[in-house]
């Protein structure tokens, strides 16, 4: 049996977050509503929410939309999801979807390209992954450091961002706390150290017995 095909990354999926529908008392007791969400591509998702009369901590959310199947023909999908709320220690509630494929509670539903239905990240043949999870260990460490640098860069004004856009790790932006900046800088340096260690480990695998890394590099590239 062959390996399951690789699904698109989470970043490439349509996503319906519980936070999209749990604001402004939309899930309050006795509240009923109809709404829709549209994506820039033109995809439209119609929603209908109704309370459950016998279970006050549950709601029924109906999703209706059209999607093309593998033959390019439009299919109309209508499916009802159960929402479940849990009380929080300091007051209020936290809502979750219940994935019909796995019966797991989740905060986000995904629809990958080519998929017909929305499910949790565990509800498909292959578990959905973030793009960073598909990288090699070295690239994953480098990606982590790059993401931290972008996080710092975005905190500065526009002119400041343009000035330091090419830096591996920018200096502390105006108004960012020293403690916050130092913490992010230390994490980025830890990623770089881990990437160097992984590279050294790989180089040692192609060294001759007793050969140093410098000698191996000179032999291969010098």
PDB file of N, CA and C in Angstrom, residues 20-75:
ATOM      1  N   UNK A  20     -14.602  33.495  15.003  1.00  0.00           N
ATOM      2  CA  UNK A  20     -15.356  34.212  13.979  1.00  0.00           C
ATOM      3  C   UNK A  20     -16.841  34.302  14.306  1.00  0.00           C
ATOM      4  N   UNK A  21     -17.321  33.386  15.143  1.00  0.00           N
ATOM      5  CA  UNK A  21     -18.766  33.350  15.402  1.00  0.00           C
ATOM      6  C   UNK A  21     -19.103  33.443  16.885  1.00  0.00           C
ATOM      7  N   UNK A  22     -18.087  33.594  17.738  1.00  0.00           N
ATOM      8  CA  UNK A  22     -18.372  33.622  19.177  1.00  0.00           C
ATOM      9  C   UNK A  22     -18.245  35.032  19.760  1.00  0.00           C
ATOM     10  N   UNK A  23     -18.229  36.045  18.894  1.00  0.00           N
ATOM     11  CA  UNK A  23     -18.139  37.428  19.364  1.00  0.00           C
ATOM     12  C   UNK A  23     -19.522  38.059  19.440  1.00  0.00           C
ATOM     13  N   UNK A  24     -19.593  39.167  20.178  1.00  0.00           N
ATOM     14  CA  UNK A  24     -20.831  39.950  20.265  1.00  0.00           C
ATOM     15  C   UNK A  24     -22.035  39.110  20.695  1.00  0.00           C
ATOM     16  N   UNK A  25     -21.784  38.188  21.602  1.00  0.00           N
ATOM     17  CA  UNK A  25     -22.861  37.365  22.178  1.00  0.00           C
ATOM     18  C   UNK A  25     -23.615  36.557  21.122  1.00  0.00           C
ATOM     19  N   UNK A  26     -22.944  36.186  20.044  1.00  0.00           N
ATOM     20  CA  UNK A  26     -23.597  35.411  18.993  1.00  0.00           C
ATOM     21  C   UNK A  26     -23.985  34.023  19.482  1.00  0.00           C
ATOM     22  N   UNK A  27     -23.311  33.538  20.514  1.00  0.00           N
ATOM     23  CA  UNK A  27     -23.625  32.221  21.040  1.00  0.00           C
ATOM     24  C   UNK A  27     -24.248  32.312  22.429  1.00  0.00           C
ATOM     25  N   UNK A  28     -24.923  33.423  22.690  1.00  0.00           N
ATOM     26  CA  UNK A  28     -25.609  33.571  23.965  1.00  0.00           C
ATOM     27  C   UNK A  28     -26.812  32.644  24.072  1.00  0.00           C
ATOM     28  N   UNK A  29     -27.308  32.472  25.271  1.00  0.00           N
ATOM     29  CA  UNK A  29     -28.451  31.584  25.494  1.00  0.00           C
ATOM     30  C   UNK A  29     -29.668  32.077  24.725  1.00  0.00           C
ATOM     31  N   UNK A  30     -30.292  31.174  23.976  1.00  0.00           N
ATOM     32  CA  UNK A  30     -31.506  31.490  23.244  1.00  0.00           C
ATOM     33  C   UNK A  30     -31.307  32.272  21.962  1.00  0.00           C
ATOM     34  N   UNK A  31     -30.055  32.547  21.592  1.00  0.00           N
ATOM     35  CA  UNK A  31     -29.791  33.362  20.395  1.00  0.00           C
ATOM     36  C   UNK A  31     -29.831  32.486  19.147  1.00  0.00           C
ATOM     37  N   UNK A  32     -30.541  32.963  18.124  1.00  0.00           N
ATOM     38  CA  UNK A  32     -30.565  32.304  16.823  1.00  0.00           C
ATOM     39  C   UNK A  32     -30.135  33.319  15.767  1.00  0.00           C
ATOM     40  N   UNK A  33     -29.397  32.866  14.772  1.00  0.00           N
ATOM     41  CA  UNK A  33     -28.967  33.796  13.728  1.00  0.00           C
ATOM     42  C   UNK A  33     -28.590  33.068  12.450  1.00  0.00           C
ATOM     43  N   UNK A  34     -28.623  33.824  11.370  1.00  0.00           N
ATOM     44  CA  UNK A  34     -28.173  33.380  10.062  1.00  0.00           C
ATOM     45  C   UNK A  34     -27.154  34.399   9.554  1.00  0.00           C
ATOM     46  N   UNK A  35     -26.072  33.936   8.953  1.00  0.00           N
ATOM     47  CA  UNK A  35     -25.033  34.830   8.463  1.00  0.00           C
ATOM     48  C   UNK A  35     -24.287  34.124   7.337  1.00  0.00           C
ATOM     49  N   UNK A  36     -23.338  34.839   6.769  1.00  0.00           N
ATOM     50  CA  UNK A  36     -22.475  34.222   5.759  1.00  0.00           C
ATOM     51  C   UNK A  36     -21.093  34.856   5.821  1.00  0.00           C
ATOM     52  N   UNK A  37     -20.104  34.111   5.360  1.00  0.00           N
ATOM     53  CA  UNK A  37     -18.722  34.568   5.275  1.00  0.00           C
ATOM     54  C   UNK A  37     -18.257  34.360   3.848  1.00  0.00           C
ATOM     55  N   UNK A  38     -17.573  35.335   3.288  1.00  0.00           N
ATOM     56  CA  UNK A  38     -17.025  35.201   1.938  1.00  0.00           C
ATOM     57  C   UNK A  38     -15.513  35.321   1.979  1.00  0.00           C
ATOM     58  N   UNK A  39     -14.850  34.566   1.117  1.00  0.00           N
ATOM     59  CA  UNK A  39     -13.408  34.614   0.960  1.00  0.00           C
ATOM     60  C   UNK A  39     -13.056  35.491  -0.244  1.00  0.00           C
ATOM     61  N   UNK A  40     -11.833  36.020  -0.317  1.00  0.00           N
ATOM     62  CA  UNK A  40     -11.437  36.838  -1.480  1.00  0.00           C
ATOM     63  C   UNK A  40     -11.607  36.111  -2.812  1.00  0.00           C
ATOM     64  N   UNK A  41     -11.526  34.781  -2.787  1.00  0.00           N
ATOM     65  CA  UNK A  41     -11.698  34.006  -4.018  1.00  0.00           C
ATOM     66  C   UNK A  41     -13.151  33.983  -4.492  1.00  0.00           C
ATOM     67  N   UNK A  42     -14.080  34.444  -3.659  1.00  0.00           N
ATOM     68  CA  UNK A  42     -15.500  34.408  -4.001  1.00  0.00           C
ATOM     69  C   UNK A  42     -16.255  33.276  -3.336  1.00  0.00           C
ATOM     70  N   UNK A  43     -15.536  32.368  -2.671  1.00  0.00           N
ATOM     71  CA  UNK A  43     -16.189  31.266  -1.971  1.00  0.00           C
ATOM     72  C   UNK A  43     -17.074  31.821  -0.854  1.00  0.00           C
ATOM     73  N   UNK A  44     -18.299  31.327  -0.782  1.00  0.00           N
ATOM     74  CA  UNK A  44     -19.254  31.802   0.224  1.00  0.00           C
ATOM     75  C   UNK A  44     -19.679  30.652   1.118  1.00  0.00           C
ATOM     76  N   UNK A  45     -19.678  30.922   2.410  1.00  0.00           N
ATOM     77  CA  UNK A  45     -20.087  29.943   3.407  1.00  0.00           C
ATOM     78  C   UNK A  45     -21.289  30.495   4.163  1.00  0.00           C
ATOM     79  N   UNK A  46     -22.430  29.846   4.028  1.00  0.00           N
ATOM     80  CA  UNK A  46     -23.638  30.253   4.748  1.00  0.00           C
ATOM     81  C   UNK A  46     -23.707  29.515   6.080  1.00  0.00           C
ATOM     82  N   UNK A  47     -24.064  30.249   7.125  1.00  0.00           N
ATOM     83  CA  UNK A  47     -24.119  29.672   8.471  1.00  0.00           C
ATOM     84  C   UNK A  47     -25.491  29.913   9.084  1.00  0.00           C
ATOM     85  N   UNK A  48     -25.958  28.923   9.810  1.00  0.00           N
ATOM     86  CA  UNK A  48     -27.207  29.032  10.569  1.00  0.00           C
ATOM     87  C   UNK A  48     -26.982  28.405  11.936  1.00  0.00           C
ATOM     88  N   UNK A  49     -27.188  29.188  12.980  1.00  0.00           N
ATOM     89  CA  UNK A  49     -26.939  28.717  14.340  1.00  0.00           C
ATOM     90  C   UNK A  49     -28.253  28.649  15.109  1.00  0.00           C
ATOM     91  N   UNK A  50     -28.436  27.537  15.797  1.00  0.00           N
ATOM     92  CA  UNK A  50     -29.641  27.327  16.600  1.00  0.00           C
ATOM     93  C   UNK A  50     -29.248  26.683  17.928  1.00  0.00           C
ATOM     94  N   UNK A  51     -29.875  27.083  19.037  1.00  0.00           N
ATOM     95  CA  UNK A  51     -29.595  26.445  20.333  1.00  0.00           C
ATOM     96  C   UNK A  51     -30.252  25.077  20.427  1.00  0.00           C
ATOM     97  N   UNK A  52     -29.717  24.252  21.309  1.00  0.00           N
ATOM     98  CA  UNK A  52     -30.345  22.967  21.610  1.00  0.00           C
ATOM     99  C   UNK A  52     -31.205  23.143  22.853  1.00  0.00           C
ATOM    100  N   UNK A  53     -32.473  22.816  22.747  1.00  0.00           N
ATOM    101  CA  UNK A  53     -33.404  23.086  23.839  1.00  0.00           C
ATOM    102  C   UNK A  53     -33.103  22.257  25.088  1.00  0.00           C
ATOM    103  N   UNK A  54     -32.605  21.044  24.912  1.00  0.00           N
ATOM    104  CA  UNK A  54     -32.401  20.165  26.069  1.00  0.00           C
ATOM    105  C   UNK A  54     -30.964  20.193  26.583  1.00  0.00           C
ATOM    106  N   UNK A  55     -30.045  20.824  25.842  1.00  0.00           N
ATOM    107  CA  UNK A  55     -28.648  20.889  26.265  1.00  0.00           C
ATOM    108  C   UNK A  55     -28.170  22.338  26.136  1.00  0.00           C
ATOM    109  N   UNK A  56     -28.245  23.117  27.204  1.00  0.00           N
ATOM    110  CA  UNK A  56     -27.923  24.544  27.119  1.00  0.00           C
ATOM    111  C   UNK A  56     -26.473  24.841  26.786  1.00  0.00           C
ATOM    112  N   UNK A  57     -25.560  23.887  26.993  1.00  0.00           N
ATOM    113  CA  UNK A  57     -24.151  24.125  26.686  1.00  0.00           C
ATOM    114  C   UNK A  57     -23.777  23.715  25.266  1.00  0.00           C
ATOM    115  N   UNK A  58     -24.766  23.454  24.438  1.00  0.00           N
ATOM    116  CA  UNK A  58     -24.501  23.033  23.069  1.00  0.00           C
ATOM    117  C   UNK A  58     -25.273  23.925  22.091  1.00  0.00           C
ATOM    118  N   UNK A  59     -24.724  24.064  20.885  1.00  0.00           N
ATOM    119  CA  UNK A  59     -25.386  24.748  19.782  1.00  0.00           C
ATOM    120  C   UNK A  59     -25.247  23.888  18.539  1.00  0.00           C
ATOM    121  N   UNK A  60     -26.143  24.108  17.594  1.00  0.00           N
ATOM    122  CA  UNK A  60     -26.070  23.442  16.298  1.00  0.00           C
ATOM    123  C   UNK A  60     -25.757  24.489  15.241  1.00  0.00           C
ATOM    124  N   UNK A  61     -24.685  24.264  14.511  1.00  0.00           N
ATOM    125  CA  UNK A  61     -24.250  25.207  13.477  1.00  0.00           C
ATOM    126  C   UNK A  61     -24.295  24.512  12.128  1.00  0.00           C
ATOM    127  N   UNK A  62     -25.128  25.031  11.240  1.00  0.00           N
ATOM    128  CA  UNK A  62     -25.273  24.450   9.907  1.00  0.00           C
ATOM    129  C   UNK A  62     -24.405  25.231   8.920  1.00  0.00           C
ATOM    130  N   UNK A  63     -23.562  24.500   8.191  1.00  0.00           N
ATOM    131  CA  UNK A  63     -22.741  25.091   7.137  1.00  0.00           C
ATOM    132  C   UNK A  63     -23.300  24.675   5.790  1.00  0.00           C
ATOM    133  N   UNK A  64     -23.451  25.618   4.890  1.00  0.00           N
ATOM    134  CA  UNK A  64     -23.940  25.332   3.538  1.00  0.00           C
ATOM    135  C   UNK A  64     -23.070  26.097   2.542  1.00  0.00           C
ATOM    136  N   UNK A  65     -22.630  25.391   1.501  1.00  0.00           N
ATOM    137  CA  UNK A  65     -21.747  26.005   0.508  1.00  0.00           C
ATOM    138  C   UNK A  65     -21.700  25.121  -0.729  1.00  0.00           C
ATOM    139  N   UNK A  66     -21.110  25.654  -1.784  1.00  0.00           N
ATOM    140  CA  UNK A  66     -20.913  24.901  -3.024  1.00  0.00           C
ATOM    141  C   UNK A  66     -19.424  24.758  -3.284  1.00  0.00           C
ATOM    142  N   UNK A  67     -19.025  23.593  -3.726  1.00  0.00           N
ATOM    143  CA  UNK A  67     -17.615  23.322  -3.995  1.00  0.00           C
ATOM    144  C   UNK A  67     -17.518  22.392  -5.197  1.00  0.00           C
ATOM    145  N   UNK A  68     -16.463  22.547  -5.985  1.00  0.00           N
ATOM    146  CA  UNK A  68     -16.278  21.701  -7.156  1.00  0.00           C
ATOM    147  C   UNK A  68     -15.679  20.358  -6.750  1.00  0.00           C
ATOM    148  N   UNK A  69     -16.185  19.289  -7.352  1.00  0.00           N
ATOM    149  CA  UNK A  69     -15.617  17.972  -7.079  1.00  0.00           C
ATOM    150  C   UNK A  69     -14.441  17.716  -8.003  1.00  0.00           C
ATOM    151  N   UNK A  70     -13.934  16.482  -7.994  1.00  0.00           N
ATOM    152  CA  UNK A  70     -12.748  16.144  -8.779  1.00  0.00           C
ATOM    153  C   UNK A  70     -12.992  16.254 -10.276  1.00  0.00           C
ATOM    154  N   UNK A  71     -14.274  16.267 -10.690  1.00  0.00           N
ATOM    155  CA  UNK A  71     -14.614  16.362 -12.111  1.00  0.00           C
ATOM    156  C   UNK A  71     -14.991  17.783 -12.522  1.00  0.00           C
ATOM    157  N   UNK A  72     -14.825  18.730 -11.596  1.00  0.00           N
ATOM    158  CA  UNK A  72     -15.126  20.114 -11.908  1.00  0.00           C
ATOM    159  C   UNK A  72     -16.599  20.469 -11.837  1.00  0.00           C
ATOM    160  N   UNK A  73     -17.415  19.580 -11.293  1.00  0.00           N
ATOM    161  CA  UNK A  73     -18.846  19.845 -11.178  1.00  0.00           C
ATOM    162  C   UNK A  73     -19.172  20.381  -9.783  1.00  0.00           C
ATOM    163  N   UNK A  74     -20.064  21.353  -9.725  1.00  0.00           N
ATOM    164  CA  UNK A  74     -20.425  21.977  -8.456  1.00  0.00           C
ATOM    165  C   UNK A  74     -21.261  21.024  -7.605  1.00  0.00           C
ATOM    166  N   UNK A  75     -20.862  20.879  -6.358  1.00  0.00           N
ATOM    167  CA  UNK A  75     -21.602  20.068  -5.401  1.00  0.00           C
ATOM    168  C   UNK A  75     -22.055  20.967  -4.251  1.00  0.00           C
TER     169      UNK A  75
END
